[in-house]
């Protein structure tokens, strides 16, 4: 899913409620260093994706910590600690949403809705496409569409390295 133009930003009712909660709490959104946002993102990933192990998280962390600081941008909401954060990469006229994280306080106060609204408006206002990179997970898709995101078709290529005779057998089997 992606948003190309300011006119495409259309906040859904749940998104609007989240932003109102955020505004009522008097919280602010600020640009942050990746090493401040990353622990929250990784802790949320650990909870949600049980198949990832410590070496996966180490590689993810190293990749992002060594990414170009000019193109890897983070925003977050914090009081005494970070309650919500997003990692974005600016590339080829697009702002790609890499991953975000939110704690219970952030969920209760609509931090992620407000945060995403701000970074989307900033990207689109600068003439860039904001890309969520899509999701087939219904709840994630609903969240993305809550900002006016439109579904895109993403192509993938699979290369079959099996011998020609084996591929022929598979075709005959069908």
Coordinates of C-alpha atoms in Angstrom, one line a residue:
X1 CA 0.0 0.0 0.0
X2 CA 1.2 3.5 -0.7
X3 CA 0.1 7.2 -0.7
X4 CA 1.3 9.4 -3.6
X5 CA -0.5 12.7 -3.2
X6 CA -1.8 14.9 -0.4
X7 CA -5.4 14.4 -1.8
X8 CA -5.0 10.7 -1.2
X9 CA -4.6 11.1 2.6
X10 CA -8.0 10.2 3.9
X11 CA -8.1 9.4 7.6
X12 CA -10.4 6.7 8.7
X13 CA -12.5 7.0 11.9
X14 CA -10.2 4.8 14.0
X15 CA -7.2 6.8 12.9
X16 CA -9.0 10.1 13.7
X17 CA -9.8 8.7 17.2
X18 CA -6.2 7.7 17.8
X19 CA -4.9 11.2 16.8
X20 CA -7.5 12.9 19.1
X21 CA -6.3 10.7 22.0
X22 CA -2.7 11.7 21.2
X23 CA -3.5 15.4 21.0
X24 CA -5.5 15.3 24.3
X25 CA -2.5 13.7 26.0
X26 CA -0.3 16.7 25.0
X27 CA 2.5 14.5 23.7
X28 CA 4.9 15.5 20.9
X29 CA 6.5 13.8 18.0
X30 CA 10.2 14.2 17.4
X31 CA 13.0 13.1 15.2
X32 CA 15.2 10.5 16.9
X33 CA 18.3 8.5 16.4
X34 CA 17.9 4.9 15.3
X35 CA 19.6 3.5 18.4
X36 CA 16.9 5.1 20.5
X37 CA 13.9 3.7 18.5
X38 CA 15.4 0.3 17.6
X39 CA 15.0 -1.4 21.1
X40 CA 11.2 -0.7 21.1
X41 CA 10.9 -2.0 17.5
X42 CA 12.9 -5.1 18.3
X43 CA 11.0 -5.9 21.5
X44 CA 7.7 -5.7 19.6
X45 CA 9.1 -7.9 16.9
X46 CA 10.2 -10.5 19.5
X47 CA 6.7 -10.7 20.9
X48 CA 4.9 -10.9 17.5
X49 CA 7.3 -13.1 15.4
X50 CA 8.3 -16.1 17.5
X51 CA 10.3 -17.7 14.6
X52 CA 13.0 -15.0 14.7
X53 CA 16.0 -15.7 16.9
X54 CA 18.7 -13.7 18.5
X55 CA 21.0 -13.8 15.4
X56 CA 18.1 -12.5 13.2
X57 CA 17.7 -9.5 15.5
X58 CA 21.4 -8.9 15.6
X59 CA 21.6 -8.8 11.8
X60 CA 18.5 -6.5 11.6
X61 CA 20.1 -4.2 14.2
X62 CA 23.5 -4.2 12.5
X63 CA 21.9 -3.5 9.1
X64 CA 20.0 -0.5 10.3
X65 CA 22.7 0.9 12.6
X66 CA 25.1 0.9 9.6
X67 CA 22.7 2.3 7.1
X68 CA 23.3 5.8 5.7
X69 CA 22.1 8.2 8.4
X70 CA 20.9 10.7 5.7
X71 CA 18.4 8.2 4.2
X72 CA 17.4 6.2 7.3
X73 CA 15.2 8.4 9.4
X74 CA 13.4 7.7 12.7
X75 CA 10.6 9.5 14.5
X76 CA 9.1 8.8 17.9
X77 CA 7.1 9.8 20.9
X78 CA 8.6 9.7 24.3
X79 CA 8.2 10.9 27.8
X80 CA 10.6 9.2 30.2
X81 CA 11.1 6.5 27.6
X82 CA 10.1 5.9 23.9
X83 CA 6.4 4.9 23.6
X84 CA 6.2 4.7 19.8
X85 CA 8.7 4.9 17.0
X86 CA 9.1 4.3 13.3
X87 CA 12.0 3.5 11.1
X88 CA 11.9 5.0 7.6
X89 CA 14.2 4.9 4.6
X90 CA 14.1 7.5 1.9
X91 CA 15.0 6.0 -1.4
X92 CA 14.4 6.9 -5.1
X93 CA 11.6 9.5 -4.4
X94 CA 9.9 7.3 -1.9
X95 CA 9.7 7.1 1.9
X96 CA 9.6 3.4 2.8
X97 CA 8.1 2.4 6.1
X98 CA 10.5 -0.3 7.4
X99 CA 9.1 -1.0 10.9
X100 CA 7.5 0.6 13.8
X101 CA 6.9 -0.2 17.4
X102 CA 4.5 0.9 20.2
X103 CA 4.2 0.1 23.8
X104 CA 0.9 -0.1 25.9
X105 CA 1.1 3.6 26.9
X106 CA 1.5 4.4 23.2
X107 CA -1.5 2.3 22.2
X108 CA -3.7 3.8 24.8
X109 CA -2.8 7.3 23.7
X110 CA -2.9 6.9 19.9
X111 CA 0.8 7.5 19.5
X112 CA 1.2 5.3 16.4
X113 CA -1.8 6.9 14.6
X114 CA -0.5 10.4 15.2
X115 CA 3.1 9.4 14.4
X116 CA 2.2 7.8 11.1
X117 CA -0.1 10.7 10.2
X118 CA 2.8 13.2 10.7
X119 CA 5.4 11.2 8.7
X120 CA 3.0 10.5 5.9
X121 CA 2.0 14.2 5.6
X122 CA 5.7 15.2 5.7
X123 CA 6.7 12.7 3.0
X124 CA 3.8 13.5 0.6
X125 CA 4.2 17.2 1.3
X126 CA 7.8 16.9 0.1
X127 CA 6.6 15.3 -3.2
X128 CA 7.6 11.8 -2.2
X129 CA 5.5 8.6 -2.2
X130 CA 4.9 7.1 1.2
X131 CA 5.1 3.3 0.9
X132 CA 4.0 0.8 3.5
X133 CA 5.2 -1.9 1.2
X134 CA 1.9 -3.6 1.7
X135 CA 0.6 -6.4 3.9
X136 CA -1.7 -9.4 3.6
X137 CA -2.3 -9.3 7.3
X138 CA -5.9 -8.0 7.7
X139 CA -5.2 -5.9 10.8
X140 CA -2.1 -4.3 9.3
X141 CA -3.8 -3.6 6.0
X142 CA -6.7 -2.0 7.8
X143 CA -4.2 0.2 9.7
X144 CA -2.5 1.3 6.5
X145 CA -5.8 1.9 4.7
X146 CA -6.9 4.1 7.7
X147 CA -4.5 6.8 6.3
X148 CA -5.8 6.5 2.7
X149 CA -3.3 4.0 1.4
X150 CA -4.1 2.3 -1.8
X151 CA -3.2 -1.3 -2.5
X152 CA -0.3 -1.8 -5.0
X153 CA 0.7 -5.0 -6.8
X154 CA 4.1 -6.2 -5.8
X155 CA 5.8 -8.7 -8.1
X156 CA 8.1 -11.4 -7.0
X157 CA 10.3 -13.7 -9.1
X158 CA 11.0 -17.3 -8.3
X159 CA 13.8 -19.1 -10.0
X160 CA 13.5 -22.9 -10.1
X161 CA 17.0 -24.5 -10.1
X162 CA 15.7 -28.0 -10.5
X163 CA 16.8 -30.0 -13.5
X164 CA 14.7 -29.6 -16.7
X165 CA 13.4 -33.2 -16.5
X166 CA 12.2 -32.7 -12.9
X167 CA 10.3 -29.5 -13.8
X168 CA 8.7 -31.4 -16.7
X169 CA 7.6 -34.2 -14.3
X170 CA 6.0 -31.5 -12.0
X171 CA 4.1 -30.1 -15.0
X172 CA 2.8 -33.5 -16.0
X173 CA 1.7 -34.2 -12.4
X174 CA -0.6 -31.1 -12.6

